[in-house]
Coordinates of C-alpha atoms in Angstrom, one line a residue:
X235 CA 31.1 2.1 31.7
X236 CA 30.4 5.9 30.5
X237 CA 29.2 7.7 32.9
X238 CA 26.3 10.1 32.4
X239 CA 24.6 13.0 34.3
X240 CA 21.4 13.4 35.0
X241 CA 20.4 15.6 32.1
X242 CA 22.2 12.9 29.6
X243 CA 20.2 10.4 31.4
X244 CA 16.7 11.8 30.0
X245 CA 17.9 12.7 26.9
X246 CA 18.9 9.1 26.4
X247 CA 15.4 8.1 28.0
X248 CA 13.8 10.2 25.4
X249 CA 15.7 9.0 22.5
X250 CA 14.9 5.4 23.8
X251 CA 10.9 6.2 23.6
X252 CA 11.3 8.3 20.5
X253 CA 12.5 5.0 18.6
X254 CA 10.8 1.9 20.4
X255 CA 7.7 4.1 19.7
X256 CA 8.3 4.9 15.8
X257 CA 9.4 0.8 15.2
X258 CA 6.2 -0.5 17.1
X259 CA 4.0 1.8 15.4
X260 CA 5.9 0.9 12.2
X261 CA 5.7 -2.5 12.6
X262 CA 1.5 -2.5 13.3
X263 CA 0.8 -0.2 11.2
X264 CA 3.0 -2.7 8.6
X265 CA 1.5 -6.1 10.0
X266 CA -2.2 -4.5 9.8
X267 CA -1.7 -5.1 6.2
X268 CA 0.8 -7.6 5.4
X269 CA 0.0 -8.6 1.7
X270 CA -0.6 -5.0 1.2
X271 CA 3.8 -4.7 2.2
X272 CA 4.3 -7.5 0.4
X273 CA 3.4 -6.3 -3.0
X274 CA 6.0 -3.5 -1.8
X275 CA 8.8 -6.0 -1.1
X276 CA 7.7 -7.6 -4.6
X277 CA 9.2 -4.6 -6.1
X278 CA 12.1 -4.6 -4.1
X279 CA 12.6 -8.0 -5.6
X280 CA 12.6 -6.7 -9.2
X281 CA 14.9 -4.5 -8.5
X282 CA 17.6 -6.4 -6.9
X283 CA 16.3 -9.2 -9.4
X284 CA 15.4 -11.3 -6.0
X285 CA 12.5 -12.6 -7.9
X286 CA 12.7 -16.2 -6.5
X287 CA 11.6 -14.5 -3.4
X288 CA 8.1 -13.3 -4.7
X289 CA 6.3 -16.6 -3.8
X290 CA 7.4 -16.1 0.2
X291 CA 7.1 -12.3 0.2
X292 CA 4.3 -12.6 2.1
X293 CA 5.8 -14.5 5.0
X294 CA 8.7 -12.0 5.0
X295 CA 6.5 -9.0 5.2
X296 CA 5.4 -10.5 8.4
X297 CA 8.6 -11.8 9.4
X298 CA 9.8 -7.9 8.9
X299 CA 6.8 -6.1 10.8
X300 CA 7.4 -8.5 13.7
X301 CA 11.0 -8.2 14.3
X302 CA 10.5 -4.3 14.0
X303 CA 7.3 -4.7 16.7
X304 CA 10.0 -7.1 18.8
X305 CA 13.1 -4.8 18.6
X306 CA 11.0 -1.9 19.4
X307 CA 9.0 -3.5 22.4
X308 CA 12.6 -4.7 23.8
X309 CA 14.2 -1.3 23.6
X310 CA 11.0 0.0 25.5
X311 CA 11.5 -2.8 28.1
X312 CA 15.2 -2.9 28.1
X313 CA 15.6 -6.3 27.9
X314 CA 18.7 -7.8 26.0
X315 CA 19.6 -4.2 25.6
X316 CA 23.0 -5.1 23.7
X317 CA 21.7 -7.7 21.3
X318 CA 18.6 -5.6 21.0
X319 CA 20.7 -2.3 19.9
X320 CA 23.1 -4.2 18.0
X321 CA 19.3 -5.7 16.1
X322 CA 18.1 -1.8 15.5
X323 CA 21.2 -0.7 14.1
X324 CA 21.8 -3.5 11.9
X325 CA 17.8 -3.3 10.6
X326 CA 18.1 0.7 9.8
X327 CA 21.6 0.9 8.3
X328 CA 19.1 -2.0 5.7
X329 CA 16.7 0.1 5.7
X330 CA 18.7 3.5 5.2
X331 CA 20.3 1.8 2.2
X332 CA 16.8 0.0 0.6
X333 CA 15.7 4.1 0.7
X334 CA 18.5 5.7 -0.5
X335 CA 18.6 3.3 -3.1
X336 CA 15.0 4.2 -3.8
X337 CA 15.0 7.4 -3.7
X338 CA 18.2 7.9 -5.9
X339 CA 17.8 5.6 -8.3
X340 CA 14.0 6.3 -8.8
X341 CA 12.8 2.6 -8.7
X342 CA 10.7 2.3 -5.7
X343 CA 8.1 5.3 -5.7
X344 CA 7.1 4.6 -2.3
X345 CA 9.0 2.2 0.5
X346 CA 6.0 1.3 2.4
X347 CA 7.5 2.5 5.6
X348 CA 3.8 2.7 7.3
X349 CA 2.5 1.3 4.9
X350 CA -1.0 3.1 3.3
X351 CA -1.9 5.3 6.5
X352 CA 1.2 7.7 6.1
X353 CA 2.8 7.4 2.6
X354 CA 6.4 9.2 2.6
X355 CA 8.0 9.7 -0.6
X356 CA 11.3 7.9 -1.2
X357 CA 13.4 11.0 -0.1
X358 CA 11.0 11.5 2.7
X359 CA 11.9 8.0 3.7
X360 CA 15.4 8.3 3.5
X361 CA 15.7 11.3 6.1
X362 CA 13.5 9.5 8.2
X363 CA 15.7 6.9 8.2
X364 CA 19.1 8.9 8.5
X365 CA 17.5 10.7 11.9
X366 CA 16.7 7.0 13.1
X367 CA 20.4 5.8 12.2
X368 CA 21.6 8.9 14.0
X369 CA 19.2 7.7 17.2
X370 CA 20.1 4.4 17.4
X371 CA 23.4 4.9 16.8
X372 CA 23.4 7.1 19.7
X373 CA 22.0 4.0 21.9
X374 CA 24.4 2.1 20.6
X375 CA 26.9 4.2 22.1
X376 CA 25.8 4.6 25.5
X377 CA 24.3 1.0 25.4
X378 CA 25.5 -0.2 28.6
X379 CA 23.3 2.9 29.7
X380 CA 19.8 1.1 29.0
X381 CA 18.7 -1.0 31.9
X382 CA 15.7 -3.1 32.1
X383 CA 12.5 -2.0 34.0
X384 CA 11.9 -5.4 35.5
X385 CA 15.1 -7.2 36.5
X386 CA 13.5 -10.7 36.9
X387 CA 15.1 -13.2 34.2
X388 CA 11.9 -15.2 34.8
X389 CA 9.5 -12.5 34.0
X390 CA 11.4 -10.9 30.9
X391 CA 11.3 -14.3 29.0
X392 CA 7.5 -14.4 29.9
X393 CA 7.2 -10.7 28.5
X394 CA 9.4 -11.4 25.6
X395 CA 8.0 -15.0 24.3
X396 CA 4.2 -12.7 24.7
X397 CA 5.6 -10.1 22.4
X398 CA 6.7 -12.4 19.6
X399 CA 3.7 -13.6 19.9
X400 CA 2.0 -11.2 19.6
X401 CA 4.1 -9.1 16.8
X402 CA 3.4 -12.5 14.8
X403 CA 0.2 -13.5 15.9
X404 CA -1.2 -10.0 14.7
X405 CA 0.1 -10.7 10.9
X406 CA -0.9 -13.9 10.8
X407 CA -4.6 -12.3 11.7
X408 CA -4.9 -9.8 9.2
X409 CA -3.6 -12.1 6.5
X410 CA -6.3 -14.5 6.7
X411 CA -9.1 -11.7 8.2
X412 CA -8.4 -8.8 6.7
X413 CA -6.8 -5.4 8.1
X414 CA -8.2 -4.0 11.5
X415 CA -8.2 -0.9 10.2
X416 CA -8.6 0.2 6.5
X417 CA -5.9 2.7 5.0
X418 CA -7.1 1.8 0.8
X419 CA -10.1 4.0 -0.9
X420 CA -12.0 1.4 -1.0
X421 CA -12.8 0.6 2.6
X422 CA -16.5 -0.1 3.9
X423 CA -18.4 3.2 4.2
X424 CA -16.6 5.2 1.5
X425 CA -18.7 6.1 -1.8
X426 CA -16.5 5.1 -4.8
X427 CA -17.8 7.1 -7.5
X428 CA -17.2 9.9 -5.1
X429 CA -13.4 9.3 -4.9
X430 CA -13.4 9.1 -8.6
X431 CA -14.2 12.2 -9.4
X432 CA -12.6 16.1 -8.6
X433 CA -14.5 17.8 -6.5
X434 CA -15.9 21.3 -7.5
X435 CA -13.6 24.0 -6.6
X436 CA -10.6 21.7 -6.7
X437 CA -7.7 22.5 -9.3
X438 CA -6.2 19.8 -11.4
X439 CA -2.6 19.6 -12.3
X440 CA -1.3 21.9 -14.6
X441 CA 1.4 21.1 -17.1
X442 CA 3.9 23.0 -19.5
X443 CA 4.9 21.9 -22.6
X444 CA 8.4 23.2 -23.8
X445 CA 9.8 23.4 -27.0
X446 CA 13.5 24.1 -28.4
X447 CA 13.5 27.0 -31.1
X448 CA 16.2 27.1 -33.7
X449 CA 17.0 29.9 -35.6
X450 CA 16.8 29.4 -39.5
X451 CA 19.2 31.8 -40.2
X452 CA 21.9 32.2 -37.1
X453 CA 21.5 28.5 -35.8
X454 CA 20.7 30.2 -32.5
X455 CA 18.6 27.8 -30.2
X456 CA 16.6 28.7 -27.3
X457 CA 13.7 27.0 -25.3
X458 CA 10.3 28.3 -24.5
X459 CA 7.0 27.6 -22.7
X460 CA 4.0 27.4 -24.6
X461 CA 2.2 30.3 -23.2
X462 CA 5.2 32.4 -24.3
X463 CA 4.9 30.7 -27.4
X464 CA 1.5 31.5 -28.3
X465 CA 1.3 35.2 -26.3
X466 CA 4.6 36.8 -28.2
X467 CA 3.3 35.2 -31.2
X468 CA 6.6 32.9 -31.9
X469 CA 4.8 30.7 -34.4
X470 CA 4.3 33.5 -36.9
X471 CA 8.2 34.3 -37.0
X472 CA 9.5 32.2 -39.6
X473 CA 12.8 32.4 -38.7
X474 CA 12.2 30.0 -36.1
X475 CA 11.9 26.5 -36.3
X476 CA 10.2 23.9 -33.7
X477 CA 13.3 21.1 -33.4
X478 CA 12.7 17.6 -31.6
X479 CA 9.7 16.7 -29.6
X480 CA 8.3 19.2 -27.5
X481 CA 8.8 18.5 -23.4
X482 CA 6.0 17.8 -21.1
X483 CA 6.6 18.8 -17.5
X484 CA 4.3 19.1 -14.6
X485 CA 4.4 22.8 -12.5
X486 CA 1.6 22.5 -10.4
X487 CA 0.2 19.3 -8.6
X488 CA -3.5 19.9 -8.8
X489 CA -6.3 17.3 -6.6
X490 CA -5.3 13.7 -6.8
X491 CA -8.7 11.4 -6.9
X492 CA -8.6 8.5 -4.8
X493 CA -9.6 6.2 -7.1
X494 CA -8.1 7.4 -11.0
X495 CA -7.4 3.4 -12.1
X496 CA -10.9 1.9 -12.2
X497 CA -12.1 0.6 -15.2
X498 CA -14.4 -2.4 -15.9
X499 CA -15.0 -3.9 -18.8
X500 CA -16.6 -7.0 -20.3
X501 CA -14.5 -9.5 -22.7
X502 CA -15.0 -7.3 -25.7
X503 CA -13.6 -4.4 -24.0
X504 CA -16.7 -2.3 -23.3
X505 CA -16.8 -0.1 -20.2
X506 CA -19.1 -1.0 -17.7
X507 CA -17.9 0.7 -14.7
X508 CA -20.4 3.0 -14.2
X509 CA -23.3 0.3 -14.8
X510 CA -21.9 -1.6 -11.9
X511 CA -20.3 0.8 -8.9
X512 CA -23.0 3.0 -9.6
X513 CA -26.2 0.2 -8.7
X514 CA -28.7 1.4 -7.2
X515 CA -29.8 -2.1 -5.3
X516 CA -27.6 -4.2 -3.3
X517 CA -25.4 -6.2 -6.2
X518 CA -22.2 -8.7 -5.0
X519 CA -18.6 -8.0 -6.4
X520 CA -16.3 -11.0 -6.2
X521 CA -12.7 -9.9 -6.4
X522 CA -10.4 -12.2 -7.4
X523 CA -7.2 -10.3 -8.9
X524 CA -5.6 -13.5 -9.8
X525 CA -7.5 -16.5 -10.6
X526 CA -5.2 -18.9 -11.4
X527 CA -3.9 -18.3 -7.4
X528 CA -7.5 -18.1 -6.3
X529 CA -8.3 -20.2 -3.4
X530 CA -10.3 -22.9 -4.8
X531 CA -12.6 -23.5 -1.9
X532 CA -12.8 -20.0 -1.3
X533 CA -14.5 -19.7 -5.2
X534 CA -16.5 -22.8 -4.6
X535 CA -18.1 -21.0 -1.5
X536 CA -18.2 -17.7 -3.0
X537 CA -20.1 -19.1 -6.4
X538 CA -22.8 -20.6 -3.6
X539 CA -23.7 -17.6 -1.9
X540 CA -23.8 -16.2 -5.4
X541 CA -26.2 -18.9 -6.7
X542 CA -28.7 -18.0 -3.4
X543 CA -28.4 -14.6 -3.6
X544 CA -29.4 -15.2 -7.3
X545 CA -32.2 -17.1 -6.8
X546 CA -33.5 -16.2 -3.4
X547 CA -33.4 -11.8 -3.8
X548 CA -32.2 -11.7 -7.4
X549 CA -28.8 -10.1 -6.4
X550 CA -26.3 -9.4 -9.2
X551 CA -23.0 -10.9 -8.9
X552 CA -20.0 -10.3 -10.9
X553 CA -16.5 -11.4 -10.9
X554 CA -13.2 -8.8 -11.2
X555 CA -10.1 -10.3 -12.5
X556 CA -7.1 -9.4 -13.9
X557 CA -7.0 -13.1 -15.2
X558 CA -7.5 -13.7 -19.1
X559 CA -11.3 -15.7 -19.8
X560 CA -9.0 -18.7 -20.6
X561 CA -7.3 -19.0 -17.2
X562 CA -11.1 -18.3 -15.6
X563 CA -12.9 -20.8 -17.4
X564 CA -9.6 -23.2 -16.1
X565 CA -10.1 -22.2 -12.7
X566 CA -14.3 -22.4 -12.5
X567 CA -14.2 -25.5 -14.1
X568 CA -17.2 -27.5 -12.8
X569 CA -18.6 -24.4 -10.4
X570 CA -21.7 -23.4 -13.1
X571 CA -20.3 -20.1 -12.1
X572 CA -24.0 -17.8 -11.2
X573 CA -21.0 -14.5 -11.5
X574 CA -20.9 -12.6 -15.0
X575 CA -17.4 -11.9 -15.6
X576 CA -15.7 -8.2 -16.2
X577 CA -12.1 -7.3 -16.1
X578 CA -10.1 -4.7 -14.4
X579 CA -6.3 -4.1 -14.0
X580 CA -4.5 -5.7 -11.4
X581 CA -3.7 -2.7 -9.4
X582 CA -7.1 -1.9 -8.1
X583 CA -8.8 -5.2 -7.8
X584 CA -5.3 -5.6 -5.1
X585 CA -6.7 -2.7 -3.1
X586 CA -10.3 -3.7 -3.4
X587 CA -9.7 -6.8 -0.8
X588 CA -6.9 -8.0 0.8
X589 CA -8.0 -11.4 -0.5
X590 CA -7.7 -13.5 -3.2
X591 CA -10.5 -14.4 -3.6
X592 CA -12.7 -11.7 -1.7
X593 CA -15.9 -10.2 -1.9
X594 CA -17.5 -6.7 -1.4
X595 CA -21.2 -5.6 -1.1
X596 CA -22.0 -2.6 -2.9
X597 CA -25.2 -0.4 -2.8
X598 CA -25.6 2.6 -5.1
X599 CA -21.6 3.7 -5.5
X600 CA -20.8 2.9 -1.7
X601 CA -19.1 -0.3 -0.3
X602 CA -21.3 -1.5 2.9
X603 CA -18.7 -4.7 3.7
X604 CA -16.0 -6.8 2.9
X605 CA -15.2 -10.0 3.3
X606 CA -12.2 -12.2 3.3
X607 CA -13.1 -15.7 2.0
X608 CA -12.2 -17.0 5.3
X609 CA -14.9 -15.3 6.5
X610 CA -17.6 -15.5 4.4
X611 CA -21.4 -14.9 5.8
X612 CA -23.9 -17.3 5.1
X613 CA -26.9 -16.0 2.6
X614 CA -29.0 -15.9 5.8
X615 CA -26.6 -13.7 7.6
X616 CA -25.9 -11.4 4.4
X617 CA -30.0 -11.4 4.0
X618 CA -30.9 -10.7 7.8
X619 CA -28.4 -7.8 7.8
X620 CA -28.5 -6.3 4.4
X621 CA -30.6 -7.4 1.7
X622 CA -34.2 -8.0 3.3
X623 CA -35.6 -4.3 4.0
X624 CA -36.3 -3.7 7.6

């Protein structure tokens, strides 16, 4: 056994909280949105050509944000500390490599690491992960160091079988209600048209085109930027000659909008994005990215309240898909659908709702509440609440 001095025996305290801290909150943050990490891991599949995995990415995702909640909670507790080291070192040296790989390689833009509330750019990942490595691998050294705050054999199971409980039981709950807590622009309260737009004041990125000059007469080459192109007046010379395509590169990031993917449009490709985010009375927005994978029932129930809302308070309703009208018509078979039907790329309508199908309530550009079509209200409890004036 090493022995350690008092001094050593904080600092290995403190690196003990430092990382059971940054897994837990990695793993909630993570399991408050598992289908959101999912469509991460989907990528991740693609590029390791793990495709056959995309059908169960969402079970992994939670399967991931749990053992990271479990490892973490462990560590905190002490309990198991060798297995439990052995499981931390094991999971970052994955995850050191998945970022690296990322980050050098330039195929993931993003690894998800907390998933929508703090995005870290692949680089920023991988030093992040490289500190951890360094931490845990400290642990691991001093491992026999780590003792457990409770002692009882009895009681730690107890503790332990709560957490995995828990870690799992929380995925399992936002997947079929939604997320606790909201990360995506289009969560209840915020005003989409809003977050489509740059505000006043705000710069937008700036770009520089560059071009590669040749020299008529002393095949000389040279690149320039386009303002020094224009201001020294390089066009008039005629000794000079514009070869290959000019470069585009960005110099200055300007104001990102939120929201710079939505557009809506009706099978003949008009735009109507405007006409509907921007309704000024309470109108219905069925999301339903993918219709062939559409819960049926979940349509079935959704295409009621539709007809009542229709027919009882004259509420618009329209369906978003990213489905072609062939594959909609397929899937709404027999439902008399009361939705008119517009479509939008899959990226949005997947941060719209965490459902598939789901369904938002708009009023005048701002989203008042989402459901998951587990949860649906009944046209009662949608009219009590929001469409009968009080």
């Amino acid at each position: 056994m090493k022995s350690t001095s008092k001094k050593s025996f904080y600092i290995i305290w403190g690196i003990r909280l430092i990382v059971s801290i940054l897994f837990i909150f990695s793993g909630l943050i993570k399991a408050n949105d598992p289908i959101g990490f999912s469509y991460k891991l989907v990528e991740y599949f693609d590029v390791f050509k793990l495709n056959f995995l995309n059908d169960y990415s969402v079970a992994i995702a939670i399967a991931i944000c749990s053992l990271e909640i479990i490892l973490g909670a462990l560590l905190l507790f002490g309990f198991w500390s060798k297995k439990t080291i052995w499981g931390l070192l094991l999971l970052i040296i994955f995850f050191t490599f998945l970022t690296f790989y990322s980050a050098f390689f330039e195929v993931v833009t993003s690894c998800g690491c907390f998933g929508d509330a703090i995005p870290l750019t692949p680089w920023q990942s991988f030093t992040k992960d490289c500190i951890l490595l360094i931490l845990i691998a400290i642990l691991f050294y001093y491992k026999e160091q780590i003792k457990p705050l409770i002692k009882d054999f009895y009681t730690q199971s107890i503790l332990t079988t709560c957490v995995i409980v828990v870690s799992i039981g929380f995925g399992v709950y936002t997947y079929n209600f939604l997320p606790i807590i909201d990360f995506l622009p289009y969560k209840s309260g915020n005003n989409l048209p809003s977050l489509m737009t740059i505000p006043e004041g705000e710069s937008i990125d700036e770009y520089e085109t560059i071009y590669v000059l040749k020299n008529k007469e002393t095949n000389e080459t040279k690149k320039v930027g386009d303002k020094e192109y224009l201001q020294a007046e390089i066009w008039k010379d005629q000794s000079w000659e514009i070869v290959g395509d000019p470069e585009t590169r960005l110099i200055k990031k300007g104001y990102q909008v939120p929201i710079s993917d939505l557009i809506i449009s009706d099978i003949n490709g008009v735009d109507h994005t405007n006409e509907i985010i921007e309704n000024p009375e309470y109108n219905l927005i069925i999301v339903a990215y993918d219709i062939n994978s559409a819960n049926q029932d979940g349509l079935k129930k959704l295409n009621n309240l539709a007809q009542s809302a229709a027919e009882e308070y004259r509420i618009r309703t329209v369906i978003l898909t990213a489905s072609t009208m062939q594959a909609v018509e397929k899937a709404t078979n027999g439902l008399d659908l009361f939705s008119e039907i517009f479509f939008v790329d899959a990226i949005p309508l997947k941060s719209m709702v965490r459902s598939n199908p789901g369904l938002m309530l708009l009023k005048n550009g701002t989203v008042i509440k989402k459901w998951h079509f587990h949860i649906l209200p009944s046209i009662q409890k949608l009219a009590d609440k929001y469409l009968i004036e009080n």
